[in-house]
PDB file of C-alpha atoms in Angstrom:
ATOM      1  CA  MET A   1      45.761   7.024  -3.389  1.00 77.00           C
ATOM      2  CA  VAL A   2      42.144   8.109  -3.852  1.00 78.00           C
ATOM      3  CA  VAL A   3      39.480   5.918  -2.302  1.00 80.00           C
ATOM      4  CA  ASN A   4      35.944   6.321  -3.551  1.00 82.00           C
ATOM      5  CA  ILE A   5      33.445   5.578  -0.846  1.00 89.00           C
ATOM      6  CA  TYR A   6      30.125   4.243  -2.089  1.00 90.00           C
ATOM      7  CA  ASN A   7      27.267   6.460  -1.018  1.00 92.00           C
ATOM      8  CA  PRO A   8      24.047   4.580  -1.820  1.00 91.00           C
ATOM      9  CA  LYS A   9      21.772   7.545  -1.159  1.00 90.00           C
ATOM     10  CA  GLN A  10      23.759   9.695  -3.574  1.00 91.00           C
ATOM     11  CA  TYR A  11      23.905   6.857  -6.126  1.00 91.00           C
ATOM     12  CA  TRP A  12      20.102   6.555  -6.287  1.00 89.00           C
ATOM     13  CA  GLU A  13      19.489  10.292  -6.267  1.00 89.00           C
ATOM     14  CA  ASP A  14      21.925  10.648  -9.183  1.00 91.00           C
ATOM     15  CA  ARG A  15      20.169   7.872 -11.118  1.00 89.00           C
ATOM     16  CA  PHE A  16      16.761   9.458 -10.574  1.00 87.00           C
ATOM     17  CA  ARG A  17      18.082  12.795 -11.811  1.00 88.00           C
ATOM     18  CA  LYS A  18      19.811  11.204 -14.823  1.00 91.00           C
ATOM     19  CA  TYR A  19      16.901   9.083 -16.070  1.00 88.00           C
ATOM     20  CA  GLY A  20      13.884  10.832 -14.542  1.00 84.00           C
ATOM     21  CA  ILE A  21      11.742   9.184 -11.932  1.00 76.00           C
ATOM     22  CA  GLU A  22       9.188   7.919 -14.451  1.00 79.00           C
ATOM     23  CA  SER A  23      11.722   5.902 -16.448  1.00 84.00           C
ATOM     24  CA  PRO A  24      12.175   2.209 -15.677  1.00 84.00           C
ATOM     25  CA  LEU A  25      15.906   2.928 -16.019  1.00 85.00           C
ATOM     26  CA  ALA A  26      15.751   5.035 -12.862  1.00 87.00           C
ATOM     27  CA  THR A  27      15.269   1.943 -10.721  1.00 87.00           C
ATOM     28  CA  GLY A  28      15.742  -0.917 -13.144  1.00 89.00           C
ATOM     29  CA  LYS A  29      18.751  -2.908 -14.168  1.00 92.00           C
ATOM     30  CA  LEU A  30      21.327  -0.888 -16.049  1.00 91.00           C
ATOM     31  CA  GLY A  31      22.135  -2.427 -19.418  1.00 92.00           C
ATOM     32  CA  LEU A  32      18.538  -3.427 -20.098  1.00 93.00           C
ATOM     33  CA  THR A  33      16.201  -1.424 -22.302  1.00 93.00           C
ATOM     34  CA  PRO A  34      13.187   0.267 -20.729  1.00 91.00           C
ATOM     35  CA  GLU A  35      11.011  -2.488 -22.225  1.00 93.00           C
ATOM     36  CA  GLN A  36      13.204  -5.234 -20.776  1.00 95.00           C
ATOM     37  CA  ASN A  37      13.088  -3.525 -17.382  1.00 92.00           C
ATOM     38  CA  GLU A  38       9.294  -3.312 -17.532  1.00 92.00           C
ATOM     39  CA  GLN A  39       9.178  -7.032 -18.357  1.00 95.00           C
ATOM     40  CA  MET A  40      11.520  -7.793 -15.461  1.00 94.00           C
ATOM     41  CA  TYR A  41       9.276  -5.829 -13.079  1.00 92.00           C
ATOM     42  CA  ALA A  42       6.145  -7.531 -14.411  1.00 94.00           C
ATOM     43  CA  GLU A  43       7.704 -10.945 -13.778  1.00 96.00           C
ATOM     44  CA  ALA A  44       8.806  -9.919 -10.275  1.00 94.00           C
ATOM     45  CA  ASN A  45       5.319  -8.617  -9.520  1.00 93.00           C
ATOM     46  CA  ALA A  46       3.806 -11.914 -10.685  1.00 95.00           C
ATOM     47  CA  ARG A  47       6.199 -13.787  -8.361  1.00 94.00           C
ATOM     48  CA  LEU A  48       5.180 -11.508  -5.476  1.00 92.00           C
ATOM     49  CA  LYS A  49       1.500 -12.240  -6.123  1.00 92.00           C
ATOM     50  CA  SER A  50       2.234 -15.968  -6.194  1.00 92.00           C
ATOM     51  CA  ILE A  51       4.174 -15.808  -2.918  1.00 90.00           C
ATOM     52  CA  ILE A  52       1.333 -13.896  -1.267  1.00 88.00           C
ATOM     53  CA  ASN A  53      -1.308 -16.328  -2.521  1.00 86.00           C
ATOM     54  CA  THR A  54       0.704 -19.436  -1.681  1.00 86.00           C
ATOM     55  CA  ASN A  55       2.340 -18.522   1.612  1.00 83.00           C
ATOM     56  CA  ILE A  56       0.490 -15.674   3.273  1.00 81.00           C
ATOM     57  CA  GLY A  57      -3.076 -15.464   2.073  1.00 73.00           C
ATOM     58  CA  ILE A  58      -5.104 -12.485   0.969  1.00 70.00           C
ATOM     59  CA  GLY A  59      -6.138 -10.070   3.710  1.00 70.00           C
ATOM     60  CA  SER A  60      -4.306 -11.822   6.542  1.00 75.00           C
ATOM     61  CA  VAL A  61      -1.879  -8.999   7.366  1.00 83.00           C
ATOM     62  CA  ASP A  62      -2.581  -6.067   9.690  1.00 88.00           C
ATOM     63  CA  SER A  63       0.565  -4.064   8.966  1.00 90.00           C
ATOM     64  CA  MET A  64       3.551  -4.261   6.675  1.00 89.00           C
ATOM     65  CA  ILE A  65       6.833  -2.511   6.092  1.00 91.00           C
ATOM     66  CA  ASP A  66       8.335  -2.308   2.615  1.00 91.00           C
ATOM     67  CA  ILE A  67      12.071  -1.795   3.053  1.00 92.00           C
ATOM     68  CA  GLY A  68      13.549  -0.383  -0.115  1.00 89.00           C
ATOM     69  CA  CYS A  69      10.158   0.653  -1.506  1.00 88.00           C
ATOM     70  CA  GLY A  70      11.810   3.012  -4.016  1.00 84.00           C
ATOM     71  CA  SER A  71       9.348   4.014  -6.694  1.00 83.00           C
ATOM     72  CA  GLY A  72       6.545   1.952  -5.195  1.00 85.00           C
ATOM     73  CA  ARG A  73       6.364  -0.610  -7.994  1.00 86.00           C
ATOM     74  CA  TYR A  74       4.877  -3.228  -5.690  1.00 89.00           C
ATOM     75  CA  ILE A  75       2.531  -1.063  -3.610  1.00 89.00           C
ATOM     76  CA  ASN A  76      -0.557  -1.832  -5.713  1.00 87.00           C
ATOM     77  CA  THR A  77      -0.013  -5.567  -5.348  1.00 89.00           C
ATOM     78  CA  LEU A  78       0.498  -5.267  -1.600  1.00 89.00           C
ATOM     79  CA  LEU A  79      -2.485  -2.965  -1.036  1.00 88.00           C
ATOM     80  CA  HIS A  80      -4.744  -5.182  -3.144  1.00 88.00           C
ATOM     81  CA  ALA A  81      -3.680  -8.285  -1.240  1.00 88.00           C
ATOM     82  CA  PHE A  82      -3.923  -6.590   2.156  1.00 88.00           C
ATOM     83  CA  PRO A  83      -6.500  -3.798   1.823  1.00 87.00           C
ATOM     84  CA  LYS A  84      -6.873  -3.221   5.575  1.00 86.00           C
ATOM     85  CA  ALA A  85      -3.173  -3.303   6.380  1.00 88.00           C
ATOM     86  CA  ASN A  86      -1.237  -0.300   7.559  1.00 89.00           C
ATOM     87  CA  TYR A  87       1.523   0.136   4.952  1.00 89.00           C
ATOM     88  CA  THR A  88       4.857   1.811   5.691  1.00 90.00           C
ATOM     89  CA  GLY A  89       7.448   2.288   2.966  1.00 89.00           C
ATOM     90  CA  LEU A  90      11.101   2.965   3.734  1.00 90.00           C
ATOM     91  CA  ASP A  91      13.796   3.898   1.287  1.00 90.00           C
ATOM     92  CA  ILE A  92      17.302   5.312   1.327  1.00 89.00           C
ATOM     93  CA  THR A  93      16.147   8.373  -0.609  1.00 86.00           C
ATOM     94  CA  ASP A  94      12.919  10.318  -0.251  1.00 85.00           C
ATOM     95  CA  ILE A  95      12.655  11.396  -3.904  1.00 84.00           C
ATOM     96  CA  TRP A  96       9.502   9.298  -4.476  1.00 83.00           C
ATOM     97  CA  PHE A  97       7.714   9.938  -1.188  1.00 85.00           C
ATOM     98  CA  ASP A  98       5.734  13.059  -2.131  1.00 85.00           C
ATOM     99  CA  ALA A  99       4.365  11.453  -5.298  1.00 82.00           C
ATOM    100  CA  LEU A 100       3.575   8.194  -3.471  1.00 83.00           C
ATOM    101  CA  ARG A 101       1.822  10.027  -0.617  1.00 85.00           C
ATOM    102  CA  THR A 102      -0.319  11.892  -3.137  1.00 85.00           C
ATOM    103  CA  THR A 103      -1.192   8.728  -5.066  1.00 82.00           C
ATOM    104  CA  TYR A 104      -1.914   6.522  -2.045  1.00 81.00           C
ATOM    105  CA  SER A 105      -3.033   8.945   0.672  1.00 76.00           C
ATOM    106  CA  ALA A 106      -6.670   7.810   0.503  1.00 64.00           C
ATOM    107  CA  GLN A 107      -5.773   4.109   0.763  1.00 60.00           C
TER     108      GLN A 107
END
């Protein structure tokens, strides 16, 4: 009997290689089109903004940790809401980290 052991790091690295890191299919829901994935992310980002505005308040956080930050789809929302906060992103794979460091190193 062969038992396949799920390796989440390998799973995500394989998806990034298959779809390319710029594609919404790299991190989105399989079975949806790129456009549907973009819509899903836009709706999730709107919910995040609402949660921040309703429950936390703009600028009231000194530091934050984004567990499962992946491609950084929510970084702009978080940095806008908490411009003085120290942001740390963690993910199971480091494929995105160089690009994210380059984009957000000055912030």
